[in-house]
Tab-separated table of C-alpha atoms in Angstrom:
chain	number	residue	atom	x	y	z
A	1	MET	CA	-63.674	4.253	-31.682
A	2	LYS	CA	-66.219	1.274	-32.432
A	3	LYS	CA	-64.409	-1.643	-33.766
A	4	GLY	CA	-65.627	-1.144	-36.662
A	5	HIS	CA	-63.409	2.020	-37.159
A	6	LEU	CA	-60.886	0.332	-37.212
A	7	ILE	CA	-61.294	-2.707	-39.256
A	8	GLY	CA	-61.964	0.490	-41.781
A	9	ILE	CA	-58.525	1.926	-41.045
A	10	LEU	CA	-57.220	-1.480	-41.573
A	11	VAL	CA	-59.704	-1.854	-44.496
A	12	VAL	CA	-57.750	2.408	-46.408
A	13	LEU	CA	-54.048	1.197	-45.314
A	14	ILE	CA	-54.229	-2.847	-46.428
A	15	ILE	CA	-55.863	-1.866	-49.821
A	16	SER	CA	-53.312	1.331	-50.348
A	17	SER	CA	-49.957	-0.717	-49.063
A	18	LEU	CA	-50.594	-3.130	-52.189
A	19	VAL	CA	-51.639	-0.987	-54.342
A	20	LEU	CA	-48.187	0.851	-53.527
A	21	TYR	CA	-46.222	-2.693	-53.491
A	22	GLN	CA	-47.213	-4.076	-57.258
A	23	GLU	CA	-46.053	-0.868	-58.281
A	24	LEU	CA	-42.786	-0.763	-56.526
A	25	LYS	CA	-41.919	-4.559	-57.570
A	26	THR	CA	-41.780	-2.841	-60.734
A	27	THR	CA	-40.244	-0.002	-59.894
A	28	ASN	CA	-36.148	0.397	-59.396
A	29	PHE	CA	-35.636	1.547	-56.012
A	30	THR	CA	-32.798	3.736	-56.820
A	31	THR	CA	-34.326	5.632	-59.195
A	32	LEU	CA	-37.436	6.492	-56.985
A	33	VAL	CA	-34.469	7.190	-54.456
A	34	SER	CA	-33.354	9.630	-57.034
A	35	GLN	CA	-36.547	10.303	-57.751
A	36	VAL	CA	-37.017	11.649	-53.997
A	37	ALA	CA	-34.374	13.445	-53.820
A	38	LYS	CA	-35.617	15.515	-56.617
A	39	LEU	CA	-38.733	16.310	-55.226
A	40	ASN	CA	-39.722	20.601	-55.088
A	41	TYR	CA	-40.762	20.717	-51.754
A	42	PHE	CA	-41.924	24.245	-51.972
A	43	TYR	CA	-44.976	22.386	-53.601
A	44	ILE	CA	-45.043	20.065	-51.101
A	45	GLY	CA	-45.467	22.324	-48.400
A	46	LEU	CA	-48.255	24.107	-50.963
A	47	ILE	CA	-49.604	20.834	-50.565
A	48	ILE	CA	-50.043	20.776	-46.746
A	49	LEU	CA	-51.216	24.605	-46.556
A	50	ILE	CA	-54.204	23.833	-48.816
A	51	VAL	CA	-55.663	21.367	-47.187
A	52	LEU	CA	-55.306	22.757	-44.063
A	53	PHE	CA	-57.224	25.509	-45.563
A	54	SER	CA	-60.052	23.188	-47.774
A	55	TYR	CA	-60.255	22.347	-43.333
A	56	LEU	CA	-60.076	26.414	-42.776
A	57	CYS	CA	-62.746	26.550	-45.202
A	58	GLU	CA	-65.304	24.295	-44.119
A	59	ALA	CA	-64.777	25.308	-41.108
A	60	GLY	CA	-66.185	28.268	-41.567
A	61	ILE	CA	-68.763	27.075	-43.750
A	62	LEU	CA	-70.095	26.024	-40.250
A	63	GLN	CA	-69.644	29.101	-37.910
A	64	THR	CA	-71.260	31.720	-41.049
A	65	LEU	CA	-73.978	29.366	-41.473
A	66	SER	CA	-74.302	28.873	-36.730
A	67	GLN	CA	-74.924	33.007	-37.049
A	68	SER	CA	-78.562	32.642	-35.843
A	69	LYS	CA	-77.827	29.080	-33.906
A	70	GLY	CA	-75.268	31.935	-31.293
A	71	VAL	CA	-71.723	32.402	-33.139
A	72	LYS	CA	-68.960	30.053	-31.072
A	73	LYS	CA	-65.078	30.395	-32.502
A	74	LEU	CA	-63.215	29.658	-35.760
A	75	ILE	CA	-61.414	26.921	-34.245
A	76	HIS	CA	-63.955	25.602	-32.488
A	77	PHE	CA	-65.721	24.812	-35.744
A	78	TYR	CA	-61.934	24.074	-37.315
A	79	ARG	CA	-62.146	20.348	-35.159
A	80	VAL	CA	-65.167	19.487	-37.577
A	81	PRO	CA	-64.515	18.842	-40.288
A	82	LEU	CA	-61.423	16.880	-39.481
A	83	ILE	CA	-63.577	14.808	-37.629
A	84	GLN	CA	-65.473	13.788	-40.759
A	85	SER	CA	-62.716	13.513	-42.594
A	86	LEU	CA	-61.274	11.254	-40.727
A	87	PHE	CA	-64.461	8.970	-40.885
A	88	ASN	CA	-65.473	9.514	-44.399
A	89	ALA	CA	-62.283	7.652	-44.722
A	90	ILE	CA	-62.783	4.235	-42.600
A	91	THR	CA	-66.288	4.165	-43.123
A	92	PRO	CA	-67.924	2.708	-47.213
A	93	LEU	CA	-69.193	5.232	-48.954
A	94	ALA	CA	-68.100	8.097	-46.399
A	95	THR	CA	-71.213	7.500	-44.631
A	96	GLY	CA	-69.544	7.751	-41.210
A	97	GLY	CA	-69.091	11.626	-41.833
A	98	GLN	CA	-72.135	12.944	-41.101
A	99	PRO	CA	-73.116	11.222	-38.082
A	100	ALA	CA	-69.322	12.120	-36.609
A	101	GLN	CA	-69.817	15.751	-37.329
A	102	LEU	CA	-73.127	15.713	-35.471
A	103	PHE	CA	-71.119	14.192	-32.958
A	104	ALA	CA	-69.168	16.860	-32.635
A	105	LEU	CA	-71.118	20.152	-32.742
A	106	SER	CA	-72.384	18.219	-30.140
A	107	GLN	CA	-69.961	18.263	-28.138
A	108	MET	CA	-69.940	21.865	-28.709
A	109	GLY	CA	-72.787	22.731	-26.745
A	110	TYR	CA	-75.498	22.434	-29.957
A	111	SER	CA	-78.486	20.432	-29.585
A	112	VAL	CA	-78.580	17.442	-32.405
A	113	GLY	CA	-81.522	19.922	-33.960
A	114	SER	CA	-79.743	23.044	-34.135
A	115	ALA	CA	-76.772	20.098	-35.703
A	116	THR	CA	-79.084	18.980	-37.700
A	117	SER	CA	-79.643	21.968	-39.627
A	118	LEU	CA	-75.944	23.464	-39.633
A	119	LEU	CA	-74.785	19.907	-41.421
A	120	MET	CA	-78.398	20.060	-43.926
A	121	MET	CA	-77.955	24.192	-44.971
A	122	LYS	CA	-74.443	22.790	-45.093
A	123	PHE	CA	-74.778	20.364	-47.343
A	124	ILE	CA	-77.346	21.665	-49.219
A	125	ILE	CA	-74.910	24.392	-50.440
A	126	TYR	CA	-72.350	22.152	-51.422
A	127	GLN	CA	-74.472	20.413	-53.245
A	128	ILE	CA	-75.699	23.194	-54.961
A	129	VAL	CA	-71.859	23.858	-55.834
A	130	VAL	CA	-70.914	20.775	-56.612
A	131	PHE	CA	-73.815	20.457	-59.168
A	132	PHE	CA	-71.770	23.350	-61.295
A	133	ALA	CA	-69.092	22.575	-61.603
A	134	TYR	CA	-69.901	18.822	-62.534
A	135	ILE	CA	-71.928	20.510	-64.730
A	136	ILE	CA	-69.680	23.143	-66.634
A	137	THR	CA	-66.556	20.437	-67.096
A	138	PHE	CA	-68.518	17.573	-68.329
A	139	VAL	CA	-69.834	19.964	-70.741
A	140	THR	CA	-66.575	21.307	-71.615
A	141	LYS	CA	-64.073	18.399	-71.324
A	142	PHE	CA	-65.658	16.252	-72.556
A	143	ASN	CA	-64.040	15.679	-75.397
A	144	PHE	CA	-60.760	15.772	-74.010
A	145	ILE	CA	-61.785	13.067	-71.102
A	146	MET	CA	-63.157	10.422	-74.836
A	147	VAL	CA	-59.259	11.456	-77.077
A	148	ASN	CA	-56.898	11.379	-73.560
A	149	TYR	CA	-58.936	8.689	-71.048
A	150	ARG	CA	-61.321	6.622	-72.708
A	151	ALA	CA	-60.184	3.770	-69.830
A	152	LEU	CA	-62.605	6.573	-68.056
A	153	SER	CA	-64.792	7.739	-69.779
A	154	LEU	CA	-66.951	4.906	-68.001
A	155	VAL	CA	-66.781	4.964	-64.722
A	156	ILE	CA	-67.385	9.371	-65.206
A	157	ILE	CA	-70.938	8.992	-67.373
A	158	LEU	CA	-71.789	7.009	-64.452
A	159	GLY	CA	-70.201	8.498	-61.227
A	160	PHE	CA	-72.328	11.464	-62.993
A	161	ILE	CA	-75.147	9.700	-63.549
A	162	LEU	CA	-75.072	8.875	-60.207
A	163	HIS	CA	-74.877	12.405	-58.539
A	164	ILE	CA	-76.749	14.303	-61.030
A	165	SER	CA	-79.831	12.117	-60.106
A	166	SER	CA	-79.216	12.858	-55.644
A	167	ILE	CA	-79.023	16.844	-57.222
A	168	VAL	CA	-81.978	16.795	-58.921
A	169	PHE	CA	-83.863	14.759	-55.481
A	170	LEU	CA	-82.373	17.992	-53.623
A	171	PHE	CA	-83.617	20.746	-56.239
A	172	LEU	CA	-87.129	19.034	-56.768
A	173	VAL	CA	-86.916	19.959	-52.797
A	174	LEU	CA	-86.341	23.625	-53.659
A	175	PHE	CA	-88.331	24.650	-56.900
A	176	ALA	CA	-91.357	21.647	-56.867
A	177	TYR	CA	-91.826	20.894	-53.297
A	178	ARG	CA	-95.862	19.747	-53.056
A	179	PRO	CA	-95.551	17.694	-56.946
A	180	LEU	CA	-92.562	16.244	-55.660
A	181	LYS	CA	-95.149	15.037	-51.817
A	182	LYS	CA	-97.667	13.816	-54.051
A	183	ILE	CA	-95.334	11.725	-56.264
A	184	THR	CA	-93.857	10.528	-52.891
A	185	TYR	CA	-98.011	9.432	-51.995
A	186	LEU	CA	-97.856	7.685	-55.619
A	187	LEU	CA	-94.541	5.600	-55.302
A	188	SER	CA	-95.473	4.384	-51.752
A	189	LYS	CA	-98.582	3.764	-53.396
A	190	ALA	CA	-97.049	1.633	-55.529
A	191	LEU	CA	-94.986	-0.002	-54.356
A	192	ALA	CA	-97.337	-1.211	-51.504
A	193	ARG	CA	-99.028	-2.907	-54.002
A	194	ILE	CA	-95.386	-5.054	-54.923
A	195	SER	CA	-94.591	-5.131	-51.741
A	196	ASN	CA	-94.896	-5.143	-47.898
A	197	GLU	CA	-97.044	-2.372	-46.701
A	198	ASN	CA	-95.072	-1.466	-43.753
A	199	ARG	CA	-91.984	-1.629	-45.551
A	200	ALA	CA	-94.619	1.243	-47.879
A	201	LYS	CA	-95.481	3.216	-44.885
A	202	LYS	CA	-91.675	3.396	-43.649
A	203	PHE	CA	-90.387	4.301	-47.058
A	204	GLN	CA	-93.162	7.031	-47.252
A	205	VAL	CA	-92.525	8.108	-43.602
A	206	GLY	CA	-88.815	8.488	-44.039
A	207	LEU	CA	-88.741	10.224	-47.857
A	208	ILE	CA	-91.450	12.548	-47.025
A	209	LYS	CA	-89.557	13.454	-43.349
A	210	GLN	CA	-86.672	14.428	-45.544
A	211	ILE	CA	-88.241	16.055	-48.319
A	212	ASP	CA	-89.237	18.381	-45.479
A	213	SER	CA	-85.946	19.021	-43.678
A	214	TYR	CA	-84.382	19.651	-46.540
A	215	HIS	CA	-87.398	22.299	-47.452
A	216	HIS	CA	-87.490	23.582	-44.710
A	217	GLU	CA	-83.437	24.211	-44.330
A	218	SER	CA	-83.454	25.497	-47.641
A	219	LYS	CA	-86.308	28.296	-47.191
A	220	VAL	CA	-83.662	29.993	-43.704
A	221	LEU	CA	-81.147	29.756	-46.211
A	222	MET	CA	-82.779	32.028	-48.970
A	223	LYS	CA	-83.847	33.921	-46.241
A	224	ASN	CA	-80.273	34.429	-45.153
A	225	LYS	CA	-78.323	35.875	-48.036
A	226	ARG	CA	-74.950	36.782	-46.614
A	227	ALA	CA	-74.723	33.970	-44.888
A	228	LEU	CA	-75.504	32.100	-48.200
A	229	LEU	CA	-73.078	33.609	-50.402
A	230	ILE	CA	-70.299	33.917	-48.184
A	231	SER	CA	-70.429	30.164	-47.579
A	232	LEU	CA	-71.036	29.370	-51.847
A	233	VAL	CA	-67.970	31.507	-51.690
A	234	LEU	CA	-65.880	29.771	-48.927
A	235	THR	CA	-67.205	26.567	-50.860
A	236	ILE	CA	-65.492	27.315	-53.857
A	237	LEU	CA	-62.416	27.374	-52.163
A	238	GLN	CA	-62.826	24.264	-49.982
A	239	ILE	CA	-63.541	22.398	-53.317
A	240	GLY	CA	-61.062	24.096	-55.341
A	241	CYS	CA	-58.060	23.298	-52.832
A	242	TYR	CA	-58.707	19.591	-52.350
A	243	PHE	CA	-58.873	19.119	-56.281
A	244	SER	CA	-55.791	21.544	-56.996
A	245	VAL	CA	-53.519	18.105	-54.766
A	246	PRO	CA	-53.005	16.212	-58.050
A	247	PHE	CA	-51.357	19.732	-60.321
A	248	LEU	CA	-49.721	20.664	-57.233
A	249	THR	CA	-48.472	16.224	-57.101
A	250	LEU	CA	-46.824	17.212	-60.561
A	251	LEU	CA	-45.248	20.426	-59.662
A	252	ALA	CA	-43.451	19.019	-56.418
A	253	LEU	CA	-41.969	15.499	-58.864
A	254	ASN	CA	-41.314	18.766	-61.916
A	255	LEU	CA	-43.793	17.714	-63.650
A	256	GLN	CA	-45.669	20.525	-66.436
A	257	ALA	CA	-49.632	19.680	-67.038
A	258	ASN	CA	-52.808	22.716	-67.658
A	259	TYR	CA	-54.258	22.816	-64.588
A	260	PHE	CA	-57.855	23.668	-65.803
A	261	ASP	CA	-57.758	19.960	-67.281
A	262	LEU	CA	-56.180	18.120	-64.061
A	263	LEU	CA	-58.612	19.979	-62.265
A	264	ALA	CA	-61.611	19.519	-64.683
A	265	MET	CA	-60.423	15.740	-64.070
A	266	ASN	CA	-60.157	14.991	-60.673
A	267	ILE	CA	-63.401	17.082	-60.099
A	268	LEU	CA	-65.151	13.856	-62.633
A	269	VAL	CA	-62.380	11.428	-61.303
A	270	VAL	CA	-63.046	11.611	-56.784
A	271	LEU	CA	-66.556	11.936	-57.392
A	272	PHE	CA	-67.379	8.767	-58.535
A	273	MET	CA	-65.132	7.222	-55.991
A	274	ALA	CA	-67.840	8.717	-53.693
A	275	THR	CA	-69.895	5.570	-55.091
A	276	ILE	CA	-66.921	2.997	-54.426
A	277	PRO	CA	-68.540	1.223	-51.208
A	278	ILE	CA	-64.634	0.951	-49.736
A	279	PRO	CA	-63.333	2.766	-47.014
A	280	GLY	CA	-62.228	5.335	-48.364
A	281	ALA	CA	-63.128	4.367	-51.651
A	282	SER	CA	-59.492	2.197	-51.470
A	283	GLY	CA	-58.626	0.296	-54.776
A	284	GLY	CA	-60.783	2.907	-56.923
A	285	ALA	CA	-59.295	5.476	-55.907
A	286	GLU	CA	-55.434	4.076	-56.702
A	287	PHE	CA	-56.483	2.612	-60.338
A	288	SER	CA	-58.441	6.462	-60.819
A	289	PHE	CA	-55.322	8.254	-59.856
A	290	GLN	CA	-52.716	5.812	-61.908
A	291	ALA	CA	-55.345	6.158	-65.413
A	292	LEU	CA	-54.941	10.015	-64.427
A	293	PHE	CA	-51.238	10.540	-63.724
A	294	LYS	CA	-49.872	8.352	-66.278
A	295	ARG	CA	-50.343	10.603	-68.971
A	296	TYR	CA	-47.515	13.200	-67.777
A	297	VAL	CA	-44.917	10.829	-66.293
A	298	VAL	CA	-42.124	9.820	-67.478
A	299	SER	CA	-41.411	6.756	-64.891
A	300	ASN	CA	-43.103	4.305	-62.843
A	301	ALA	CA	-40.750	5.539	-60.178
A	302	GLN	CA	-42.564	8.790	-60.601
A	303	LEU	CA	-45.858	7.736	-60.317
A	304	VAL	CA	-45.438	5.966	-57.499
A	305	LEU	CA	-44.118	8.422	-56.201
A	306	GLY	CA	-47.442	10.962	-57.216
A	307	LEU	CA	-49.381	8.081	-55.778
A	308	PHE	CA	-47.839	8.270	-52.278
A	309	ILE	CA	-47.824	12.853	-52.040
A	310	TRP	CA	-51.020	12.209	-53.213
A	311	ARG	CA	-53.344	9.148	-51.640
A	312	PHE	CA	-51.465	10.523	-47.535
A	313	PHE	CA	-52.267	14.515	-47.802
A	314	THR	CA	-55.896	14.088	-49.404
A	315	TYR	CA	-56.580	11.156	-47.129
A	316	PHE	CA	-54.307	10.069	-44.431
A	317	MET	CA	-53.107	13.746	-43.143
A	318	GLY	CA	-57.158	13.782	-43.345
A	319	MET	CA	-57.518	10.238	-41.093
A	320	LEU	CA	-54.528	11.444	-38.809
A	321	LEU	CA	-55.541	14.643	-37.859
A	322	GLY	CA	-58.691	13.400	-37.444
A	323	ILE	CA	-57.694	11.415	-34.468
A	324	PHE	CA	-56.543	14.188	-32.539
A	325	ALA	CA	-59.243	15.587	-33.024
A	326	TRP	CA	-61.371	13.231	-31.922
A	327	ILE	CA	-58.868	12.707	-28.093
A	328	PHE	CA	-58.979	16.570	-28.096
A	329	LYS	CA	-63.321	17.383	-26.146
A	330	PRO	CA	-63.442	21.045	-26.897
A	331	ALA	CA	-65.270	22.867	-24.062
A	332	LYS	CA	-68.613	22.635	-23.645
A	333	SER	CA	-70.691	26.498	-24.197
A	334	ASN	CA	-72.984	27.253	-22.113
């Protein structure tokens, strides 16, 4: 692990600790201890199980998509999402997750080409599921957001625009391959006129390569409908589990909430957090959680405890498991 990654871990720990400290300053310690004693540990256990299950779903997606490239045991793939979770958390905009997965798959015996193909197919499926989840959530819950979370509305709309832009690009690759390549050539010509010609050429070559790769992998996916269907179902389960953690956190605090309202808000907030250029989206994540939960908690002690539970199981547990997964390397297959 590089020095920069260790710095990323420190950044997440420091910022998260500072946010917790700010809240703890205005929290009565006796009340906090009382809230800890009242925690429903059944739901704490359930949070642990569904987070572990979400990693299992992700491992299942990789195993399903790898069938044409040589099947390996599910337990071997379980290590990959854990390592991804670690590097997503400690790098800005989660940029370290994909290279870390690529490295983990290469340790299992996959060539760089096969591993890249696997991850690209997984990414395409994830983006398809996220697209429909985002659209359905935004359309059905927009009024609820404006009434109850006006402070977050601008943040959510910004996140919506950024994510939809990237997903629209992916759909253009899938369904408008030739026109998109023509647009790319026109853009690079326009860029050459206002910028450095070598830079414009580099932009063109890089983007065309990416378009070709996505198009090729999408065609491979469409040919194997069974693997595509299984992967779609597993991705829905993976996302559903992860986004259910805040609801279970409230239940652990003996509070009540509408599951679908909280699920919808969490989808919109977490996808915005992915655009925050700080390791682990630190600061923005805590702010979003506070805005999300203040409507449900009755004391600051509950807010602090809820923030800790949510942050630990969605970030720090993944980081800890990822460190162990990184240390214990698998035996390479023949």
